[in-house]
Amino acid sequence: MGRRKAIQQVALAAAVALAASACLSSSGSSSGGSSGTKAGDGNVEIIFGFGGAQSKGFQAAFTEWEKTSGIKVKFTEASQSFDTLIRTRVQANNVPDIALFPQPGILKDFVAQNKMTDLSTQLDVNQLQSQLISGVLDAGKVGDKFYGVPISYNVKSLVFYPKKAWDAAGYKVPTTQAELTTLTNQIKAAGTTPWCLGIESGSATGWPATDWVEDEMLRSAGPETYDKWVSHAIPFNDPSVKTAATNFQNLVLANGNVLGGTKGAVSTNFATAGNPMFNAKPGCMMLKQGNFITQSGFFPKNIVADIDNQVGVFYFPGEDANTKPVLGGGDLAAVFNGKDDDTKKVMAFMTGPDFPGWKDSDGFLSPRKDYDVSKYTSNLTRQMADIGNKATVFRFDGSDQMPGAVGSGSFWKGMTAWISGQQTLDQALTSIQQSWPS
């Protein structure tokens, strides 16, 4: 679960009404990847679910390309409620040419409805597989076909720390889960609380804990079991999930390991949970969070302004030093209108080596192995990109792939109830299992 989805919990009724109204004047069928703008008219519509500086940067990335390609891109921003808007437009047969899906689960719903286009008819998928970070393309795969390709991605298997205090204490970056446990105990023995954690996020409270459990699942159970869990091929409360949650509990939730205790973690907002790291005497020493946390608006302004000197990061380690699973997310470009060469050209640009993306300080990481990392403006971003590039396994955020009733519902609530002490772990996992749609 990502910050963006947490912010998108409030649907925009006005936007939906506008979309529905537009639908009434739309023509053409969306079945099997048709509809969208008229083929060959030089126009392509892209709908996406991010806003602010990220949206501006994305649109600016097309400025020069539009001049040379002769194609005009219509950008439809749905930053407040992508889910609601895209579902409304599909239902009313008013689809865009391309959509950037932040959650693969929604994309796969439309694949099942025969609304999406097999990307092998649009792009050289085999070539893309060799050019992209291993595993990121699988997020848009259904059966043996690919329907979504990431144009940007994010890394969640990261641990941030206050660089100056860390170096002064002489702490070393762990390379295994066992070493991370040893480091946690070392920091606590030195009189500092090891972990910062905040799972408060308004109506989305609990999602940071789901990221923890998912990352632990990738490590303790492996990617195959992770995939079965996400697709409900095994019960949500499978013993492997309890093991992953228990690992999280032992590392972070144990007495004295988290700032404010478990009740403090439940009431602390995720956005500022890491700020005590930068006190003159750190209130906590490590924060596990996605790369978005380095954007402005999270860490204190003076820290962000001097980020390379103030913030360190290391890979949340695997069971051994050679196995490096990475949990992440991204925006998957998928095609509704597969019968328009203009759409193909836009897809080729967005997924190709010349797509500039937007500022890394606004959250851009390229999923391409050949992306020129000198374009990133900070060494910290280059470090995070390097961690993603070295992934031996990449898996998309599990809760974003689960049915909404679970992934953005009972999973959040269950983790909150468990951490706050309202339920045991067994009770929480059983409750989530029982909530899975039949």
Tab-separated table of N, CA and C in Angstrom, residues 130-211:
chain	number	residue	atom	x	y	z
A	130	SER	N	14.247	-7.614	-21.100
A	130	SER	CA	15.700	-7.561	-20.904
A	130	SER	C	16.167	-6.165	-20.508
A	131	GLN	N	15.334	-5.157	-20.789
A	131	GLN	CA	15.736	-3.769	-20.517
A	131	GLN	C	15.267	-3.258	-19.157
A	132	LEU	N	14.226	-3.899	-18.621
A	132	LEU	CA	13.671	-3.440	-17.352
A	132	LEU	C	14.245	-4.231	-16.183
A	133	ILE	N	14.165	-3.651	-15.011
A	133	ILE	CA	14.601	-4.321	-13.791
A	133	ILE	C	13.839	-5.625	-13.643
A	134	SER	N	14.574	-6.658	-13.323
A	134	SER	CA	14.009	-8.000	-13.276
A	134	SER	C	12.758	-8.060	-12.390
A	135	GLY	N	11.671	-8.513	-12.989
A	135	GLY	CA	10.450	-8.748	-12.222
A	135	GLY	C	9.423	-7.637	-12.287
A	136	VAL	N	9.824	-6.406	-12.662
A	136	VAL	CA	8.836	-5.314	-12.613
A	136	VAL	C	7.733	-5.491	-13.659
A	137	LEU	N	8.075	-6.141	-14.787
A	137	LEU	CA	7.076	-6.322	-15.836
A	137	LEU	C	6.013	-7.342	-15.427
A	138	ASP	N	6.363	-8.225	-14.502
A	138	ASP	CA	5.432	-9.274	-14.095
A	138	ASP	C	4.199	-8.714	-13.398
A	139	ALA	N	4.302	-7.491	-12.876
A	139	ALA	CA	3.157	-6.907	-12.171
A	139	ALA	C	1.956	-6.752	-13.104
A	140	GLY	N	2.205	-6.603	-14.418
A	140	GLY	CA	1.117	-6.434	-15.375
A	140	GLY	C	0.840	-7.676	-16.194
A	141	LYS	N	1.252	-8.826	-15.695
A	141	LYS	CA	1.106	-10.075	-16.439
A	141	LYS	C	-0.139	-10.825	-15.984
A	142	VAL	N	-0.907	-11.308	-16.946
A	142	VAL	CA	-2.065	-12.156	-16.664
A	142	VAL	C	-1.941	-13.380	-17.557
A	143	GLY	N	-1.865	-14.549	-16.953
A	143	GLY	CA	-1.606	-15.750	-17.738
A	143	GLY	C	-0.224	-15.645	-18.351
A	144	ASP	N	-0.154	-15.817	-19.660
A	144	ASP	CA	1.143	-15.689	-20.334
A	144	ASP	C	1.249	-14.391	-21.139
A	145	LYS	N	0.369	-13.435	-20.854
A	145	LYS	CA	0.377	-12.173	-21.601
A	145	LYS	C	0.626	-10.982	-20.676
A	146	PHE	N	1.207	-9.957	-21.249
A	146	PHE	CA	1.485	-8.742	-20.492
A	146	PHE	C	0.511	-7.637	-20.917
A	147	TYR	N	-0.059	-6.978	-19.907
A	147	TYR	CA	-1.040	-5.922	-20.183
A	147	TYR	C	-0.615	-4.560	-19.612
A	148	GLY	N	0.374	-4.545	-18.749
A	148	GLY	CA	0.822	-3.282	-18.159
A	148	GLY	C	2.327	-3.259	-18.042
A	149	VAL	N	2.918	-2.108	-18.318
A	149	VAL	CA	4.367	-1.959	-18.211
A	149	VAL	C	4.653	-0.695	-17.392
A	150	PRO	N	5.520	-0.788	-16.396
A	150	PRO	CA	5.767	0.390	-15.558
A	150	PRO	C	6.582	1.454	-16.294
A	151	ILE	N	6.174	2.706	-16.130
A	151	ILE	CA	6.980	3.813	-16.665
A	151	ILE	C	7.774	4.476	-15.535
A	152	SER	N	7.382	4.210	-14.302
A	152	SER	CA	8.130	4.623	-13.128
A	152	SER	C	7.863	3.576	-12.058
A	153	TYR	N	8.700	3.508	-11.072
A	153	TYR	CA	8.452	2.537	-10.020
A	153	TYR	C	8.989	3.076	-8.711
A	154	ASN	N	8.633	2.411	-7.630
A	154	ASN	CA	9.161	2.818	-6.338
A	154	ASN	C	9.667	1.603	-5.577
A	155	VAL	N	10.571	1.876	-4.671
A	155	VAL	CA	11.212	0.825	-3.878
A	155	VAL	C	10.778	0.988	-2.428
A	156	LYS	N	10.288	-0.091	-1.838
A	156	LYS	CA	9.834	-0.036	-0.445
A	156	LYS	C	10.775	-0.726	0.522
A	157	SER	N	11.655	-1.562	0.007
A	157	SER	CA	12.558	-2.329	0.880
A	157	SER	C	13.764	-1.486	1.265
A	158	LEU	N	13.488	-0.376	1.926
A	158	LEU	CA	14.533	0.584	2.288
A	158	LEU	C	14.456	0.908	3.772
A	159	VAL	N	15.630	1.122	4.373
A	159	VAL	CA	15.706	1.570	5.761
A	159	VAL	C	16.532	2.859	5.798
A	160	PHE	N	15.920	3.913	6.308
A	160	PHE	CA	16.594	5.214	6.401
A	160	PHE	C	17.132	5.424	7.811
A	161	TYR	N	18.201	6.196	7.890
A	161	TYR	CA	18.808	6.491	9.197
A	161	TYR	C	19.438	7.877	9.176
A	162	PRO	N	19.645	8.482	10.376
A	162	PRO	CA	20.274	9.808	10.436
A	162	PRO	C	21.791	9.648	10.280
A	163	LYS	N	22.288	10.144	9.170
A	163	LYS	CA	23.659	9.814	8.753
A	163	LYS	C	24.713	10.233	9.794
A	164	LYS	N	24.597	11.449	10.315
A	164	LYS	CA	25.637	11.959	11.216
A	164	LYS	C	25.648	11.171	12.529
A	165	ALA	N	24.478	10.958	13.116
A	165	ALA	CA	24.402	10.210	14.374
A	165	ALA	C	24.827	8.767	14.177
A	166	TRP	N	24.457	8.231	13.046
A	166	TRP	CA	24.805	6.830	12.712
A	166	TRP	C	26.322	6.674	12.611
A	167	ASP	N	26.935	7.564	11.859
A	167	ASP	CA	28.393	7.485	11.687
A	167	ASP	C	29.111	7.718	13.021
A	168	ALA	N	28.584	8.656	13.817
A	168	ALA	CA	29.224	8.945	15.109
A	168	ALA	C	29.177	7.738	16.036
A	169	ALA	N	28.094	6.960	15.930
A	169	ALA	CA	27.957	5.774	16.779
A	169	ALA	C	28.719	4.577	16.231
A	170	GLY	N	29.147	4.690	14.976
A	170	GLY	CA	29.922	3.601	14.383
A	170	GLY	C	29.104	2.393	13.964
A	171	TYR	N	27.815	2.590	13.677
A	171	TYR	CA	26.966	1.468	13.268
A	171	TYR	C	27.320	1.038	11.844
A	172	LYS	N	27.185	-0.240	11.593
A	172	LYS	CA	27.469	-0.806	10.279
A	172	LYS	C	26.167	-1.285	9.625
A	173	VAL	N	26.098	-1.141	8.302
A	173	VAL	CA	24.917	-1.570	7.556
A	173	VAL	C	24.814	-3.092	7.582
A	174	PRO	N	23.674	-3.637	8.002
A	174	PRO	CA	23.510	-5.098	8.037
A	174	PRO	C	23.280	-5.664	6.640
A	175	THR	N	23.717	-6.883	6.429
A	175	THR	CA	23.538	-7.522	5.112
A	175	THR	C	22.609	-8.734	5.182
A	176	THR	N	22.164	-9.095	6.376
A	176	THR	CA	21.206	-10.200	6.533
A	176	THR	C	20.185	-9.808	7.602
A	177	GLN	N	19.088	-10.547	7.645
A	177	GLN	CA	18.087	-10.307	8.678
A	177	GLN	C	18.672	-10.548	10.076
A	178	ALA	N	19.529	-11.545	10.189
A	178	ALA	CA	20.150	-11.820	11.490
A	178	ALA	C	21.018	-10.637	11.932
A	179	GLU	N	21.755	-10.061	10.987
A	179	GLU	CA	22.584	-8.896	11.320
A	179	GLU	C	21.718	-7.685	11.683
A	180	LEU	N	20.559	-7.577	11.038
A	180	LEU	CA	19.655	-6.472	11.367
A	180	LEU	C	19.123	-6.625	12.798
A	181	THR	N	18.838	-7.840	13.193
A	181	THR	CA	18.405	-8.086	14.574
A	181	THR	C	19.528	-7.738	15.557
A	182	THR	N	20.747	-8.123	15.219
A	182	THR	CA	21.896	-7.795	16.075
A	182	THR	C	22.069	-6.277	16.187
A	183	LEU	N	21.933	-5.593	15.058
A	183	LEU	CA	22.059	-4.135	15.064
A	183	LEU	C	20.957	-3.495	15.920
A	184	THR	N	19.740	-4.009	15.792
A	184	THR	CA	18.623	-3.491	16.596
A	184	THR	C	18.944	-3.598	18.080
A	185	ASN	N	19.450	-4.745	18.472
A	185	ASN	CA	19.796	-4.950	19.881
A	185	ASN	C	20.965	-4.052	20.305
A	186	GLN	N	21.898	-3.834	19.393
A	186	GLN	CA	23.056	-2.970	19.675
A	186	GLN	C	22.614	-1.530	19.934
A	187	ILE	N	21.719	-1.041	19.098
A	187	ILE	CA	21.228	0.337	19.251
A	187	ILE	C	20.463	0.480	20.569
A	188	LYS	N	19.624	-0.504	20.874
A	188	LYS	CA	18.854	-0.450	22.126
A	188	LYS	C	19.787	-0.493	23.338
A	189	ALA	N	20.802	-1.321	23.267
A	189	ALA	CA	21.746	-1.427	24.387
A	189	ALA	C	22.506	-0.116	24.602
A	190	ALA	N	22.644	0.669	23.522
A	190	ALA	CA	23.348	1.952	23.616
A	190	ALA	C	22.447	3.068	24.152
A	191	GLY	N	21.166	2.748	24.389
A	191	GLY	CA	20.262	3.722	24.984
A	191	GLY	C	19.382	4.475	24.012
A	192	THR	N	19.369	4.063	22.757
A	192	THR	CA	18.501	4.710	21.760
A	192	THR	C	17.447	3.716	21.291
A	193	THR	N	16.223	4.183	21.115
A	193	THR	CA	15.181	3.315	20.576
A	193	THR	C	15.514	2.998	19.117
A	194	PRO	N	15.570	1.730	18.763
A	194	PRO	CA	16.032	1.390	17.391
A	194	PRO	C	15.100	1.864	16.276
A	195	TRP	N	13.784	1.650	16.427
A	195	TRP	CA	12.903	1.836	15.273
A	195	TRP	C	11.929	3.006	15.448
A	196	CYS	N	11.738	3.716	14.356
A	196	CYS	CA	10.659	4.693	14.211
A	196	CYS	C	9.537	3.965	13.467
A	197	LEU	N	8.312	4.165	13.880
A	197	LEU	CA	7.178	3.558	13.178
A	197	LEU	C	5.929	4.382	13.430
A	198	GLY	N	5.214	4.677	12.377
A	198	GLY	CA	3.922	5.338	12.491
A	198	GLY	C	2.981	4.729	11.475
A	199	ILE	N	1.848	4.211	11.926
A	199	ILE	CA	0.905	3.590	10.981
A	199	ILE	C	-0.384	4.391	10.874
A	200	GLU	N	-0.453	5.562	11.534
A	200	GLU	CA	-1.653	6.395	11.441
A	200	GLU	C	-1.704	7.068	10.070
A	201	SER	N	-2.835	6.968	9.408
A	201	SER	CA	-2.992	7.559	8.077
A	201	SER	C	-4.469	7.831	7.803
A	202	GLY	N	-5.138	8.432	8.793
A	202	GLY	CA	-6.554	8.736	8.623
A	202	GLY	C	-7.367	7.476	8.408
A	203	SER	N	-8.223	7.505	7.365
A	203	SER	CA	-9.056	6.340	7.083
A	203	SER	C	-8.253	5.157	6.550
A	204	ALA	N	-6.993	5.405	6.205
A	204	ALA	CA	-6.125	4.334	5.696
A	204	ALA	C	-5.136	3.858	6.758
A	205	THR	N	-5.406	4.162	8.017
A	205	THR	CA	-4.503	3.749	9.097
A	205	THR	C	-4.238	2.248	9.041
A	206	GLY	N	-2.990	1.913	9.152
A	206	GLY	CA	-2.589	0.507	9.141
A	206	GLY	C	-1.743	0.117	7.950
A	207	TRP	N	-1.801	0.921	6.844
A	207	TRP	CA	-1.108	0.466	5.633
A	207	TRP	C	0.411	0.316	5.800
A	208	PRO	N	1.091	1.187	6.612
A	208	PRO	CA	2.540	0.941	6.733
A	208	PRO	C	2.850	-0.428	7.340
A	209	ALA	N	1.978	-0.934	8.191
A	209	ALA	CA	2.210	-2.257	8.767
A	209	ALA	C	2.018	-3.351	7.723
A	210	THR	N	1.122	-3.130	6.760
A	210	THR	CA	0.950	-4.136	5.701
A	210	THR	C	2.210	-4.238	4.852
A	211	ASP	N	2.880	-3.098	4.616
A	211	ASP	CA	4.144	-3.131	3.873
A	211	ASP	C	5.192	-3.941	4.626
